[in-house]
Structure formats: C-alpha cells, structure tokens
CSV table of C-alpha atoms in Angstrom, one decimal:
chain,number,residue,atom,x,y,z
A,1,ALA,CA,-0.2,-0.1,0.1
A,2,MET,CA,1.4,3.4,-0.4
A,3,GLY,CA,2.5,5.7,2.1
A,4,ARG,CA,3.8,2.2,4.3
A,5,ARG,CA,7.1,1.1,4.6
A,6,LYS,CA,8.7,-1.6,5.2
A,7,LYS,CA,10.4,-2.6,9.0
A,8,GLY,CA,14.0,-1.7,9.0
A,9,LYS,CA,13.8,0.1,5.1
A,10,LYS,CA,16.0,3.3,5.2
A,11,LYS,CA,15.3,6.4,3.5
A,12,GLY,CA,16.9,9.4,2.7
A,13,GLY,CA,18.1,10.7,6.2
A,14,ASP,CA,15.2,9.8,8.2
A,15,GLY,CA,18.4,8.3,10.2
A,16,GLY,CA,19.4,4.6,11.0
A,17,GLY,CA,18.4,2.7,14.0
A,18,ASP,CA,15.2,3.9,14.5
A,19,GLU,CA,14.1,0.4,15.2
A,20,ASP,CA,15.4,0.9,18.8
A,21,TRP,CA,13.5,3.4,19.2
A,22,GLU,CA,10.4,2.4,19.7
A,23,VAL,CA,8.6,2.8,23.3
A,24,GLY,CA,5.1,1.9,22.4
A,25,SER,CA,1.2,3.4,22.5
A,26,GLU,CA,2.1,4.6,26.2
A,27,ALA,CA,4.5,6.8,24.8
A,28,SER,CA,3.2,8.3,21.8
A,29,PHE,CA,3.4,12.3,22.4
A,30,THR,CA,2.4,15.1,20.7
A,31,SER,CA,3.1,16.2,17.0
A,32,THR,CA,6.0,17.3,15.5
A,33,SER,CA,4.4,20.6,15.0
A,34,GLU,CA,3.0,20.8,19.1
A,35,ALA,CA,6.3,19.6,20.6
A,36,ALA,CA,8.8,21.4,18.3
A,37,SER,CA,7.1,24.7,19.1
A,38,PHE,CA,10.0,25.3,21.9
A,39,PHE,CA,12.1,26.2,19.2
A,40,SER,CA,11.5,30.2,19.2
A,41,LEU,CA,12.1,30.2,22.9
A,42,ALA,CA,15.3,27.6,22.6
A,43,GLY,CA,16.8,29.4,19.7
A,44,GLY,CA,16.8,33.5,21.9
A,45,GLY,CA,13.3,34.4,22.6
A,46,GLY,CA,12.2,36.1,25.4
A,47,GLY,CA,9.7,36.7,28.2
A,48,ASP,CA,7.1,33.7,29.7
A,49,GLN,CA,5.5,32.8,26.9
A,50,ASP,CA,6.8,31.6,22.6
A,51,GLU,CA,5.1,32.8,20.1
A,52,ASP,CA,3.1,29.8,19.9
A,53,GLY,CA,2.1,29.7,23.1
A,54,LEU,CA,4.1,27.7,25.6
A,55,LEU,CA,5.3,28.3,28.0
A,56,GLU,CA,8.7,28.6,29.8
A,57,ASP,CA,8.7,25.7,32.3
A,58,GLN,CA,6.8,23.6,29.5
A,59,VAL,CA,10.5,23.7,27.3
A,60,LEU,CA,12.5,20.9,28.8
A,61,PRO,CA,8.9,18.6,29.4
A,62,ALA,CA,8.0,19.3,25.3
A,63,ILE,CA,11.6,18.9,24.4
A,64,ALA,CA,11.8,15.2,26.6
A,65,GLU,CA,9.2,14.2,24.5
A,66,ALA,CA,10.0,15.2,21.3
A,67,LEU,CA,13.2,13.2,22.2
A,68,TYR,CA,10.9,10.3,22.9
A,69,GLU,CA,10.4,10.3,19.1
A,70,LYS,CA,11.1,7.3,16.6
A,71,ARG,CA,12.1,9.4,14.0
A,72,ALA,CA,15.6,10.7,13.5
A,73,ALA,CA,14.9,14.3,12.6
A,74,THR,CA,13.0,14.9,15.4
A,75,ARG,CA,15.2,13.7,18.1
A,76,GLU,CA,18.3,16.0,16.3
A,77,ARG,CA,15.6,19.1,16.4
A,78,ALA,CA,15.0,18.5,20.1
A,79,LEU,CA,18.3,18.2,20.8
A,80,ASP,CA,19.5,21.6,18.6
A,81,GLY,CA,16.5,23.0,20.5
A,82,LEU,CA,17.9,21.7,23.9
A,83,CYS,CA,21.8,23.0,23.3
A,84,SER,CA,20.3,26.6,22.1
A,85,TYR,CA,18.2,26.4,25.3
A,86,LEU,CA,20.0,25.5,27.9
A,87,ARG,CA,22.9,28.6,26.6
A,88,SER,CA,20.5,31.1,26.7
A,89,ALA,CA,20.7,31.8,29.6
A,90,TYR,CA,21.9,29.8,33.3
A,91,ARG,CA,18.3,26.9,33.6
A,92,TYR,CA,19.4,25.3,36.6
A,93,ASP,CA,16.3,25.0,38.3
A,94,GLU,CA,14.4,24.1,35.2
A,95,LEU,CA,16.8,21.6,34.3
A,96,ASP,CA,17.3,20.0,37.6
A,97,ARG,CA,13.4,18.7,38.2
A,98,ILE,CA,13.8,17.0,35.1
A,99,ARG,CA,17.5,16.3,35.3
A,100,GLU,CA,17.2,12.5,35.2
A,101,THR,CA,14.3,11.9,32.6
A,102,ILE,CA,17.1,14.1,30.5
A,103,GLY,CA,19.7,12.2,31.1
A,104,THR,CA,18.3,8.6,30.1
A,105,LEU,CA,17.2,10.3,27.1
A,106,LEU,CA,20.6,11.9,26.1
A,107,LEU,CA,22.4,8.7,27.2
A,108,ARG,CA,20.1,6.8,24.4
A,109,SER,CA,21.0,9.3,21.8
A,110,ILE,CA,24.5,9.0,22.3
A,111,GLN,CA,24.4,4.6,22.0
A,112,LYS,CA,22.3,4.5,19.5
A,113,GLY,CA,22.1,7.5,17.5
A,114,LYS,CA,23.6,8.5,13.9
A,115,ALA,CA,26.7,10.7,14.1
A,116,LYS,CA,24.4,13.9,14.0
A,117,GLU,CA,22.6,13.0,16.7
A,118,GLN,CA,25.8,11.9,18.8
A,119,GLU,CA,27.2,14.9,18.4
A,120,LEU,CA,24.0,17.1,19.4
A,121,ALA,CA,23.8,14.9,22.5
A,122,ALA,CA,27.6,15.4,23.3
A,123,TYR,CA,27.1,18.5,23.4
A,124,ALA,CA,23.9,18.5,25.3
A,125,VAL,CA,25.5,16.4,28.1
A,126,ALA,CA,28.4,18.6,28.5
A,127,LEU,CA,25.8,21.9,28.6
A,128,ALA,CA,23.9,19.6,31.4
A,129,VAL,CA,26.7,19.1,33.1
A,130,VAL,CA,28.2,23.0,33.2
A,131,THR,CA,24.0,24.4,34.1
A,132,LEU,CA,24.1,21.5,37.0
A,133,GLY,CA,26.9,21.5,38.2
A,134,PRO,CA,29.6,18.5,40.2
A,135,ASP,CA,27.0,15.8,41.2
A,136,GLU,CA,28.0,13.4,44.7
A,137,ASN,CA,26.0,11.0,43.4
A,138,GLU,CA,27.9,10.2,40.5
A,139,SER,CA,24.9,10.2,37.6
A,140,TRP,CA,26.8,10.9,34.9
A,141,GLN,CA,29.4,7.5,34.7
A,142,ASP,CA,27.7,5.8,31.9
A,143,HIS,CA,27.5,8.6,30.4
A,144,ILE,CA,31.4,9.3,31.0
A,145,ARG,CA,31.4,6.2,29.3
A,146,ALA,CA,29.8,5.8,26.4
A,147,LEU,CA,31.4,9.5,25.1
A,148,ALA,CA,34.7,7.5,25.7
A,149,GLN,CA,33.6,4.6,23.6
A,150,LYS,CA,32.4,6.5,20.8
A,151,ALA,CA,35.2,9.0,20.7
A,152,THR,CA,37.4,5.9,19.7
A,153,GLY,CA,35.2,4.6,18.1
A,154,ALA,CA,34.6,4.7,14.2
A,155,GLY,CA,31.8,7.1,12.3
A,156,PRO,CA,32.6,10.6,11.5
A,157,ALA,CA,35.3,12.9,12.6
A,158,ARG,CA,32.8,15.6,13.8
A,159,ALA,CA,31.1,13.7,16.2
A,160,ARG,CA,33.6,12.0,17.2
A,161,VAL,CA,35.6,15.7,18.1
A,162,ALA,CA,32.4,16.3,20.1
A,163,CYS,CA,31.9,12.9,22.0
A,164,ALA,CA,35.7,13.6,23.0
A,165,ARG,CA,35.7,17.3,24.1
A,166,SER,CA,32.6,16.4,25.9
A,167,LEU,CA,34.5,13.8,27.6
A,168,GLY,CA,36.8,16.5,29.0
A,169,VAL,CA,34.4,18.8,30.3
A,170,VAL,CA,33.0,16.0,31.7
A,171,CYS,CA,35.0,14.4,34.0
A,172,PHE,CA,36.6,18.1,34.6
A,173,VAL,CA,33.6,19.2,36.6
A,174,GLY,CA,33.1,16.4,38.5
A,175,SER,CA,34.4,13.3,38.4
A,176,GLU,CA,36.1,11.4,41.6
A,177,ASP,CA,36.3,8.2,40.1
A,178,ALA,CA,39.8,7.4,39.8
A,179,ASP,CA,39.6,4.1,38.0
A,180,LEU,CA,36.9,5.8,35.6
A,181,LEU,CA,39.2,9.0,35.0
A,182,GLU,CA,41.8,6.7,34.4
A,183,HIS,CA,39.6,5.1,31.5
A,184,CYS,CA,39.1,8.2,29.6
A,185,VAL,CA,42.5,9.4,30.0
A,186,SER,CA,43.3,6.1,28.0
A,187,ARG,CA,40.8,6.3,25.6
A,188,LEU,CA,41.9,10.1,24.6
A,189,GLU,CA,45.7,9.3,24.3
A,190,ARG,CA,44.8,6.5,22.0
A,191,LEU,CA,43.8,9.4,19.7
A,192,PHE,CA,46.9,11.2,19.7
A,193,THR,CA,47.3,8.4,16.4
A,194,SER,CA,43.9,8.9,15.1
A,195,GLN,CA,44.0,9.6,11.5
A,196,ALA,CA,41.9,12.8,11.2
A,197,SER,CA,44.0,15.8,12.9
A,198,GLU,CA,40.8,17.3,14.2
A,199,LEU,CA,40.4,14.4,16.9
A,200,ARG,CA,44.6,14.0,17.5
A,201,ALA,CA,44.0,18.4,18.3
A,202,GLU,CA,41.2,17.6,20.3
A,203,ALA,CA,42.8,14.6,22.2
A,204,TYR,CA,45.8,16.7,23.4
A,205,THR,CA,42.9,19.7,24.5
A,206,SER,CA,41.3,17.6,26.6
A,207,LEU,CA,44.2,16.0,28.2
A,208,ALA,CA,45.1,19.2,29.1
A,209,LEU,CA,42.4,20.6,30.2
A,210,LEU,CA,41.9,17.0,32.3
A,211,LEU,CA,46.1,17.6,33.2
A,212,SER,CA,45.4,21.3,35.2
A,213,VAL,CA,43.4,20.1,37.7
A,214,ALA,CA,45.4,16.6,38.5
A,215,SER,CA,46.8,16.0,41.7
A,216,VAL,CA,50.9,16.0,42.4
A,217,PRO,CA,51.0,12.5,44.7
A,218,ALA,CA,54.8,12.0,44.9
A,219,GLY,CA,56.3,8.2,44.0
A,220,SER,CA,58.6,7.1,40.6
A,221,LYS,CA,55.4,6.3,39.4
A,222,ILE,CA,53.6,10.0,38.5
A,223,VAL,CA,57.2,11.2,37.6
A,224,ALA,CA,57.5,8.6,34.8
A,225,ARG,CA,54.0,9.2,34.4
A,226,VAL,CA,55.0,12.9,33.7
A,227,LEU,CA,58.1,12.4,31.9
A,228,ASP,CA,55.8,9.9,29.4
A,229,TYR,CA,53.1,12.6,28.9
A,230,ALA,CA,56.2,14.7,28.2
A,231,GLU,CA,58.6,13.4,25.5
A,232,THR,CA,54.9,12.9,24.0
A,233,PHE,CA,53.8,16.6,23.5
A,234,ALA,CA,57.2,17.2,22.0
A,235,ASP,CA,57.3,14.7,20.1
A,236,ALA,CA,53.3,16.1,18.5
A,237,LEU,CA,55.2,19.2,18.1
A,238,ARG,CA,57.2,17.8,14.3
A,239,ASP,CA,52.7,16.7,13.5
A,240,PRO,CA,52.3,18.1,10.1
A,241,ALA,CA,49.3,20.0,11.2
A,242,VAL,CA,49.6,22.8,12.7
A,243,GLU,CA,46.2,22.7,14.9
A,244,VAL,CA,47.9,19.6,16.7
A,245,ARG,CA,51.0,21.5,16.8
A,246,THR,CA,49.6,24.1,19.0
A,247,ALA,CA,47.7,21.6,20.9
A,248,ALA,CA,50.3,19.8,21.7
A,249,GLY,CA,52.6,22.7,22.9
A,250,SER,CA,49.6,24.2,25.4
A,251,ALA,CA,49.7,20.6,26.7
A,252,LEU,CA,53.4,20.9,27.3
A,253,VAL,CA,52.5,24.4,28.8
A,254,VAL,CA,49.8,23.5,31.4
A,255,LEU,CA,52.2,20.2,31.7
A,256,ARG,CA,54.8,22.9,32.9
A,257,GLU,CA,52.2,24.7,35.2
A,258,THR,CA,50.8,21.9,37.1
A,259,PHE,CA,53.9,18.8,37.2
A,260,GLY,CA,56.5,21.8,37.3
A,261,ASP,CA,58.0,20.6,40.0
A,262,VAL,CA,58.7,16.8,39.0
A,263,LEU,CA,59.6,18.4,35.7
A,264,ASP,CA,62.5,20.4,36.8
A,265,GLY,CA,63.8,17.6,39.5
A,266,ASP,CA,64.7,15.2,36.2
A,267,GLY,CA,65.7,18.0,33.5
A,268,ASP,CA,68.5,15.7,32.6
A,269,GLY,CA,66.1,13.3,31.1
A,270,ASP,CA,67.5,11.4,27.8
A,271,GLY,CA,63.8,11.9,26.1
A,272,ASP,CA,62.5,15.6,24.5
A,273,GLY,CA,60.5,15.7,27.0
A,274,GLY,CA,63.4,15.8,29.7
A,275,ASP,CA,65.2,18.5,27.9
A,276,LEU,CA,62.8,20.7,29.2
A,277,ASP,CA,65.3,23.6,27.4
A,278,SER,CA,65.4,22.0,24.2
A,279,VAL,CA,61.8,21.9,24.3
A,280,VAL,CA,61.5,25.3,24.4
A,281,GLU,CA,64.2,26.2,22.0
A,282,ARG,CA,61.8,24.0,19.5
A,283,MET,CA,58.7,26.4,20.3
A,284,GLY,CA,60.9,29.3,19.6
A,285,ARG,CA,62.0,28.3,16.1
A,286,LEU,CA,58.0,27.3,15.3
A,287,ALA,CA,57.0,30.6,16.8
A,288,ASN,CA,59.5,32.2,14.2
A,289,ALA,CA,59.0,29.7,11.5
A,290,ALA,CA,59.9,30.6,7.6
A,291,TRP,CA,57.5,28.6,5.0
A,292,ARG,CA,57.9,24.8,5.8
A,293,THR,CA,57.4,23.1,9.1
A,294,GLU,CA,60.1,21.0,11.1
A,295,GLY,CA,60.5,17.2,10.5
A,296,GLU,CA,62.7,15.2,11.8
A,297,ASP,CA,65.7,15.7,13.2
A,298,GLY,CA,65.7,19.9,12.3
A,299,GLU,CA,64.9,18.8,9.0
A,300,ALA,CA,62.3,21.3,6.6
A,301,GLY,CA,59.3,19.3,6.2
A,302,ASP,CA,56.2,20.5,4.0
A,303,ARG,CA,55.4,23.5,3.0
A,304,MET,CA,52.7,26.3,4.7
A,305,ASN,CA,50.4,28.2,3.6
A,306,LYS,CA,50.6,31.5,4.6
A,307,ARG,CA,47.2,31.3,6.7
A,308,ASP,CA,48.7,28.5,8.8
A,309,ARG,CA,52.2,30.2,9.4
A,310,GLN,CA,50.2,32.8,10.7
A,311,GLN,CA,48.8,31.0,13.1
A,312,GLN,CA,51.7,28.8,14.4
A,313,ARG,CA,54.0,32.1,14.8
A,314,ARG,CA,51.3,33.9,16.8
A,315,ALA,CA,50.2,30.8,18.7
A,316,PHE,CA,53.8,29.7,19.6
A,317,ARG,CA,54.8,33.1,20.6
A,318,GLU,CA,52.3,33.6,23.5
A,319,LEU,CA,53.2,29.7,24.5
A,320,VAL,CA,57.1,30.2,24.6
A,321,GLU,CA,56.5,33.3,26.9
A,322,ALA,CA,54.1,31.4,28.8
A,323,MET,CA,56.7,28.2,29.0
A,324,GLU,CA,59.3,31.0,30.3
A,325,GLY,CA,57.0,32.2,32.8
A,326,LYS,CA,56.5,35.5,31.3
A,327,GLU,CA,53.5,38.2,31.1
A,328,SER,CA,51.1,36.8,28.8
A,329,SER,CA,50.4,39.6,25.6
A,330,SER,CA,47.9,37.4,24.2
A,331,LYS,CA,44.1,38.9,23.7
A,332,ASP,CA,42.7,35.7,25.7
A,333,ALA,CA,44.4,36.4,29.2
A,334,LYS,CA,41.5,39.3,29.3
A,335,LEU,CA,38.0,38.5,27.7
A,336,LYS,CA,36.0,41.4,28.0
A,337,LEU,CA,32.5,40.8,29.6
A,338,LYS,CA,29.1,42.2,30.8
A,339,HIS,CA,28.5,45.3,32.4
A,340,GLY,CA,32.2,46.6,32.4
A,341,ASP,CA,33.8,43.0,33.9
A,342,VAL,CA,37.0,42.0,32.8
A,343,LEU,CA,38.0,38.5,33.1
A,344,HIS,CA,41.5,38.1,34.0
A,345,LEU,CA,42.8,34.4,32.8
A,346,GLU,CA,46.4,35.1,34.7
A,347,THR,CA,47.8,31.6,33.9
A,348,HIS,CA,47.8,28.9,30.7
A,349,SER,CA,45.5,26.5,32.4
A,350,SER,CA,42.7,28.8,32.7
A,351,ARG,CA,43.0,30.5,29.4
A,352,VAL,CA,42.7,26.1,28.4
A,353,ALA,CA,40.2,26.0,30.3
A,354,ALA,CA,37.8,29.4,29.1
A,355,GLY,CA,39.1,28.2,25.6
A,356,VAL,CA,36.4,24.6,25.7
A,357,PHE,CA,34.6,26.2,27.6
A,358,LYS,CA,33.8,29.1,25.1
A,359,SER,CA,33.4,26.1,22.7
A,360,VAL,CA,31.0,25.0,24.6
A,361,LEU,CA,29.0,27.4,25.1
A,362,ALA,CA,29.1,29.5,22.4
A,363,ALA,CA,27.0,32.7,22.2
A,364,GLY,CA,25.8,31.8,25.7
A,365,PHE,CA,29.6,32.1,27.0
A,366,GLN,CA,28.7,35.7,28.2
A,367,VAL,CA,25.6,34.8,30.3
A,368,HIS,CA,27.1,32.0,31.9
A,369,MET,CA,29.9,33.9,33.1
A,370,GLN,CA,27.6,36.5,34.4
A,371,THR,CA,25.1,33.7,36.1
A,372,ASN,CA,26.5,29.9,36.7
A,373,ASP,CA,28.4,30.3,40.0
A,374,LEU,CA,30.4,26.4,38.7
A,375,LEU,CA,31.8,28.7,36.1
A,376,HIS,CA,32.5,31.2,38.9
A,377,GLN,CA,34.5,28.6,40.9
A,378,ILE,CA,36.4,27.1,38.1
A,379,PHE,CA,37.6,31.0,37.1
A,380,ASP,CA,37.9,32.3,40.3
A,381,PHE,CA,35.1,35.3,39.2
A,382,GLU,CA,32.6,37.0,41.0
A,383,PRO,CA,30.8,39.7,38.7
A,384,ARG,CA,29.4,43.1,39.1
A,385,GLN,CA,25.7,42.8,39.7
A,386,GLU,CA,25.2,46.6,37.9
A,387,LYS,CA,26.5,48.5,34.4
A,388,ILE,CA,28.5,51.0,35.1
A,389,ARG,CA,26.9,54.7,34.3
A,390,LEU,CA,28.8,57.0,32.6
A,391,THR,CA,28.4,60.6,32.7
A,392,GLN,CA,27.8,62.6,29.6
A,393,LEU,CA,31.1,64.6,29.8
A,394,GLU,CA,33.3,60.6,30.8
A,395,LYS,CA,31.6,59.5,27.5
A,396,LYS,CA,33.1,62.0,25.5
A,397,MET,CA,36.3,62.0,27.0
A,398,LEU,CA,36.5,58.0,26.7
A,399,PHE,CA,35.1,57.5,23.3
A,400,SER,CA,35.6,60.8,21.6
A,401,PRO,CA,37.3,60.9,18.0
A,402,ASN,CA,38.9,64.2,20.1
A,403,SER,CA,39.9,62.2,23.2
A,404,THR,CA,43.6,61.6,24.1
A,405,ALA,CA,42.9,58.0,23.7
A,406,LYS,CA,41.6,58.3,20.1
A,407,LYS,CA,44.6,60.6,19.4
A,408,LYS,CA,47.0,58.5,20.9
A,409,HIS,CA,45.3,55.4,18.6
A,410,THR,CA,45.6,57.3,15.5
A,411,LYS,CA,48.8,58.7,16.0
A,412,ALA,CA,49.9,54.7,16.6
A,413,ARG,CA,47.8,53.7,13.3
A,414,ASN,CA,49.8,56.3,10.5
A,415,LYS,CA,52.8,55.5,12.2
A,416,ASP,CA,52.3,51.9,11.5
A,417,ARG,CA,50.9,52.8,7.8
A,418,ALA,CA,53.9,54.6,7.0
A,419,VAL,CA,56.8,51.9,8.5
A,420,LYS,CA,55.0,49.1,6.1
A,421,GLY,CA,54.7,51.5,3.5
A,422,ASN,CA,58.3,52.3,4.1
A,423,ALA,CA,59.2,47.8,4.2
A,424,LEU,CA,56.8,47.8,0.4
A,425,ASN,CA,58.4,50.4,-1.7
A,426,PHE,CA,62.2,49.1,-0.2
A,427,PHE,CA,60.9,46.0,-1.7
A,428,GLU,CA,59.8,47.2,-5.0
A,429,ASP,CA,62.8,49.5,-5.5
C-alpha cells in the first residue's frame, strides 16, 4: 500500500537505528509541530511565553517528549533546541526537575543515534553538566563511558570530536572515580594516533584540560608518567597539522604549570620531554618559522600556506612566553564581559579551560559567566551586579574622536602605516 514502508528499510536522511526507539503506544506524544514549538524560545526568545503559546517551564518537558520520537530528524531537532535553550541562560532550576529523564534520553541518543544525533547529544551532555555542576551521586558515569567509547570508535570525525570534548568537560567538572578517569585518559591517548588531525588536536586539548586540575602525588610512578607525557607532547610538535602542533604545545605549557617541580627535578632526562630547554628552543623555532614545517632531526618538512604560518607563529609566541613564565601578551588573557567586567586569565591552564567552555557554550558564554556559579568557582570570578554608568562628559572624554586616547591610537596607526609603506617600497625597489 502507498505510504507504508517496510520495517528496517532506510529512506533518505531519517537515519538508521530508529527501530531501537520503539516505545509503545503509551509513549506516543504530541505531534511534531506541537512538541517543537519550544524552538523559537530556545533559539533566543524572551519572556515567559513563546510565539506558539508554550510557557517557558514547559520547554524542557516538550523537548523530552520529542526525544522519545522514533523519527531521527525529530530527535536531532529536539537536541538542537535543548543546546540552544541551555546556552541562552542559566537554567539550573528548570533542568534539575527532570535531570534523570533528560540524562536517560541523552545517553540513549549517544549510544544508539547516528553521527549528527551523537554530536548534538554530546554537546547537550556537556551543557547539562555545566548547568547542574558536580553531582555527588555520579549520575553521569554511564555517559562518560559512552562518550569515551564513541570518541575512539568508528564514525565521522566531527561526532567523535564532540564526544571527546564533552568527555573532557564532564570529567573536568566533577567525576571523582579515579578508575573511571584513568579509563577516560587512556581513551584520549588512543586518539593521539588518529588519522583525523582534528581528533588528534582535540585529544591533546582535552587531556590538557584534565591535567590542569590533576593532583601531584609523590612517587616514582607519577614522575615517569609526567615525563612520558612531556615526551609525547614534544614529539607532537612535529605533527604535519598546525592545529595539532599548537594543541600539543599548549598541553606542554599546562604540564609545566601543573607538574613543574617534577619536570624541573628530572630535567636531565634523555628524551625530548625531559630536556625542557630543548623543548622551549623547538617551540621558539616554531614561533619564528619560515614557510616549512620542522621534520625529523630539524630537517625542513612540508610547506605551509600563509594562514597556517601566521597561526603557528602567533600561537607559539604566546606559548613560549607562558613556558618561560613571562606575563602573557595574548588577547585571550583578558576577556571582556557584560557590565564592564573583565575576566583575567593569568595562567595558561585557565586560558585552556576558558577556550573549551567557550567552544561548548558558544554565544552563551557571556550570560553564563554572569550567572553560573560553577564558572565563578572555576575562574575565581565575581560578576559585577550593575552596569557602569558614565556621564555625558565621561563618555566624551573616553570615546570622542577628539579624546586623548583616540588621538594616541590614531597617531600609532598612522605610524604603523608609514612603516609598512616604507617596507613595501623597499621591496619594490
């Protein structure tokens, strides 16, 4: 008969594995149009009621209902709405009411969904953990295992990157199970040899995030482990992908900040990781690199394009400063927030953490930094409650084109243009 489709037959982009989502007649919920009315609110709407008449406290229950649907496209749309909803504001009270239901549904999406659904569910798990904070009952343990499995399994690199990033965030926020953390770290280490450069880079970044909060117990075992990491990160500085080289260099700086006493106490090691001076020297060469990468034994490697060369030189200049203990000149050391606040990130470890949370929260980073207690604790930040009010005279003194600051800025830009023009004329001659 027309309109019927045999069970198990795939069609278009509805996604496979839908048979695993059979929930019976008792779980048959409202239509897609009714259940999806929360998306206008989740996408940034305001007020207590959205344009389709759905109250704000009904948004998460509607999302949960949509996640029970058999159609993969509906679940993906619901997960996209959930991510937007959790990013748009700090939703602790709303999410806490149905945390078990949402947690179960997200775990199912990670385990049984296809690539797009896994990617969205992984980010939703990270956002839920950032919203709810550490959990004494360790209710996210199953999610951690599922994320670790999917990150190192088969599938598109984009979904695996999302799983690895979410895995780092969830473990960073609050898992106290030492065996589970060791399992996650071992899974991340497997990605060091992945064929996809974005996966290798994400593995180094997530591991650096976890190392930034690692304890430093005494004993020869931890010394050997730290030296192994240092050697692994140093070897990755020769990776053909610039994002991997940058992530490995960033992990080296975090390792130095966290385990500096261990590395300095064993600075006579035979490997590249043990000899910090040679590592810093290599990072310095990357900061002033010409057009070719550095291969084995310092030989010239593949040629870089202009964008990769600029990205590498800028990143490693900042990393060398951090490695040598100098004050950072990076623009990421100070993040401007609402109400005139400035988030000061004095250590490279804090800048790595901020970068990961910004990638997960996206545009919601600003509002979460103002209202999320977890982020206040992580970054030791206390937001200003009210916006700074300036008088008309103060605004004129600070922002007018005739102000002293603006005149200095204009003079400096004119000088830079003149210097650049002279350099161009020199090469033309």
